[in-house]
Coordinates of C-alpha atoms in Angstrom, one line a residue:
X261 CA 10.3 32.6 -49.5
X262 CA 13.4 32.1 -51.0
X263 CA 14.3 31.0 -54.6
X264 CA 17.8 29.5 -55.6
X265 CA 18.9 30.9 -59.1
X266 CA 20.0 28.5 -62.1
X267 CA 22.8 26.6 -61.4
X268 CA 25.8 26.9 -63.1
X269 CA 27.7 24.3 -61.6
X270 CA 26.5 21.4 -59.0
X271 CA 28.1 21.1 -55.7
X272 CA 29.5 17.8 -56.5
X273 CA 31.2 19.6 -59.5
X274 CA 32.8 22.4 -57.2
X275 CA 34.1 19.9 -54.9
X276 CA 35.7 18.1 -57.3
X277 CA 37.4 21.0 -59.0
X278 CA 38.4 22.0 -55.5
X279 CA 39.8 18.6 -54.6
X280 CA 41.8 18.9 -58.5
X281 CA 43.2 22.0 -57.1
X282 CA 44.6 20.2 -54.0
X283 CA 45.6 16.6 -56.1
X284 CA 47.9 19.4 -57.7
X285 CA 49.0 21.3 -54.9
X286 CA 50.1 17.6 -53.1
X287 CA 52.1 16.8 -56.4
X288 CA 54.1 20.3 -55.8
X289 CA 55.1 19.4 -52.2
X290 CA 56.4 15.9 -53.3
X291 CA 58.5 17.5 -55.7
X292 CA 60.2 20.1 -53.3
X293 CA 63.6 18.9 -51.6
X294 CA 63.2 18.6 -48.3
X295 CA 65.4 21.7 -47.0
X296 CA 63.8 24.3 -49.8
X297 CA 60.9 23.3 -48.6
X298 CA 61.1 24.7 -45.4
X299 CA 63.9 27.6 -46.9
X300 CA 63.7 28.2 -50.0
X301 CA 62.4 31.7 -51.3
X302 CA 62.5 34.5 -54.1
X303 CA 62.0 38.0 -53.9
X304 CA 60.9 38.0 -49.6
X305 CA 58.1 35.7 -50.1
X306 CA 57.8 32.8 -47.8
X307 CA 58.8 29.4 -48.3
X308 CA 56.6 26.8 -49.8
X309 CA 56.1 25.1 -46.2
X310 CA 54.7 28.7 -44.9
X311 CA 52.3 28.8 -47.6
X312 CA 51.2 25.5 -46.8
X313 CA 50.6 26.0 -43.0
X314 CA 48.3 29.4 -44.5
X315 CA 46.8 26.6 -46.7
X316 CA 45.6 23.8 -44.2
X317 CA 45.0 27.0 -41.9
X318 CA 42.0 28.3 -44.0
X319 CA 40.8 25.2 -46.0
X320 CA 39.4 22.5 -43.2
X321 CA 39.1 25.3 -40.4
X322 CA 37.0 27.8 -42.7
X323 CA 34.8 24.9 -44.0
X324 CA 34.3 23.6 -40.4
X325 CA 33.3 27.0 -39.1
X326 CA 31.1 27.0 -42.3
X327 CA 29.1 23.5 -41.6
X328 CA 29.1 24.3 -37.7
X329 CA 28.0 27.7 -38.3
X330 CA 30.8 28.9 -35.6
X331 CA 33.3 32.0 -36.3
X332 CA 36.4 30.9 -34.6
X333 CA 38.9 33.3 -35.4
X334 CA 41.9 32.4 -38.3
X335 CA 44.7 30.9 -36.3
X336 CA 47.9 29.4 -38.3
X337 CA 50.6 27.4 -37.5
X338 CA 49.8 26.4 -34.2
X339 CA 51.3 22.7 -35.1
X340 CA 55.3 22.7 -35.5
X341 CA 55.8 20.2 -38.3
X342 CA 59.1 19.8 -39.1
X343 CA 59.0 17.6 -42.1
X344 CA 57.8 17.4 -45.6
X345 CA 56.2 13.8 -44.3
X346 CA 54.1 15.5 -41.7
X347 CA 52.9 18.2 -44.0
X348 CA 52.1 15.6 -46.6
X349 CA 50.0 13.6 -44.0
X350 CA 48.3 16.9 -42.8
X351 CA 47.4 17.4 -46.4
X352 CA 45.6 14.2 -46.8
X353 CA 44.3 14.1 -43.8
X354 CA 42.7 17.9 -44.2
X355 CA 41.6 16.1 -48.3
X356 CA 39.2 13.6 -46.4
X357 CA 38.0 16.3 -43.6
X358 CA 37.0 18.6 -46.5
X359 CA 34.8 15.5 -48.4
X360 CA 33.2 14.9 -44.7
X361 CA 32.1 18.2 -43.9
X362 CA 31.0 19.0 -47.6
X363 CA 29.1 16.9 -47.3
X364 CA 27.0 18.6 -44.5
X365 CA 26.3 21.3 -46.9
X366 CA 22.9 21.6 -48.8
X367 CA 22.6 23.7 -52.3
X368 CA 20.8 26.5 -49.7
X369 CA 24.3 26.7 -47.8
X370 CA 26.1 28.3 -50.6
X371 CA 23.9 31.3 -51.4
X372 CA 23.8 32.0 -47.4
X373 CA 26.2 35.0 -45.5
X374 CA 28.8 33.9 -43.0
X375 CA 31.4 35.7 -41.2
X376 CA 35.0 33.6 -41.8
X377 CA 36.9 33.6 -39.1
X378 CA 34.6 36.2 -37.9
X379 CA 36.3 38.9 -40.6
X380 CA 35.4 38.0 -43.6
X381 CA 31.4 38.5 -44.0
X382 CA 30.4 37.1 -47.6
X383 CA 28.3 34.1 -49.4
X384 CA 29.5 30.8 -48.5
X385 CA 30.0 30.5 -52.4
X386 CA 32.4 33.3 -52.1
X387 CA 34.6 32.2 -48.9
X388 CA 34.9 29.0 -50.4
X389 CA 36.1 30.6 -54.3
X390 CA 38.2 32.3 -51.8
X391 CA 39.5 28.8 -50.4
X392 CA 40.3 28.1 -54.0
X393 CA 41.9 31.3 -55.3
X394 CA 43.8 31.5 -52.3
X395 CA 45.8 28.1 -52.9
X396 CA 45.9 28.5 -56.8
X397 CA 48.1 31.9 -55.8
X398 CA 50.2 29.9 -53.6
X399 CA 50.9 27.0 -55.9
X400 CA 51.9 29.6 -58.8
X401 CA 54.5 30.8 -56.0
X402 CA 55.5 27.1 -55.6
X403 CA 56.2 26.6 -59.8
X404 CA 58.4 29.8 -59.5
X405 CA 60.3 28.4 -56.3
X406 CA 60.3 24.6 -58.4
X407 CA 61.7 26.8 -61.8
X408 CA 64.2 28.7 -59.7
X409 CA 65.5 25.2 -58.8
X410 CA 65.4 23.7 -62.1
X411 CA 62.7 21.1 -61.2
X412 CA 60.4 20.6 -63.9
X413 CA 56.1 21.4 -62.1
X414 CA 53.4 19.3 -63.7
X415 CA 51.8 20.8 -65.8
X416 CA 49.1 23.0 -64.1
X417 CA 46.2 21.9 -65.8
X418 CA 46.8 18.7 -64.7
X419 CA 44.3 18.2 -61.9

């Protein structure tokens, strides 16, 4: 028989800090001009609409394989957008997919293994931390890239 550990934080919680995250992370791509969104970059990294393709690559599709219990493996910018629009839509749209299949999950989910994109074999807990570290990273790339082109971020607490 298995026994779940205190919880530190409910799942509602994490979803919601998760969903902050991405509020933020929307606010970021509205701010970017059009062309440096797609060109702009410091230092070799890639520009912001790259890290957003990597972005909506992991979040829904890692979340899906999660709730359907299928490892499909990563696959990333399969979908040419070609403007800020488009990536703005895909964000939203990938915002409600998240709160449907999160909704498939039960408290037991989270302490369970499963292999992302059949690489990555961890906790559920842990791919989805991963989710979250993985676009925090990305969005401090973004306030450099915003800085460099003397547009003022929001604040980054502001979630």
């Amino acid at each position: 028989m298995k026994t779940l550990e205190a919880q530190v934080i409910t799942s509602e919680d994490l979803l919601k800090h998760w969903q902050g995250h991405r509020a933020l992370t929307r606010r970021l791509i509205e701010l970017f001009p059009e062309k440096d969104f797609f060109e702009f970059s410091i230092g070799g990294m890639r520009p912001f609409a790259k890290l957003i393709d990597e972005l909506l690559a992991i979040a829904v599709p890692g979340l899906k394989g999660i709730v359907t219990k299928e490892t499909a493996p990563f696959s990333e910018g399969e979908e040419k957008l070609i403007f800020k629009a488009q990536y703005l839509e895909k964000w939203d749209e990938a915002t409600a997919e998240i709160n449907e299949y999160w909704s498939q999950l039960s408290i037991e989910d989270f302490s369970e293994n499963f292999n992302l994109f059949g690489q990555y074999e961890f906790p559920i807990i842990q791919n989805i931390l991963y989710f979250i570290d993985n676009e925090v990273h990305h969005r401090g790339q973004a306030y450099v890239y915003l800085r460099a082109l003397n547009i003022e971020p929001p604040f980054f607490w502001e979630r």
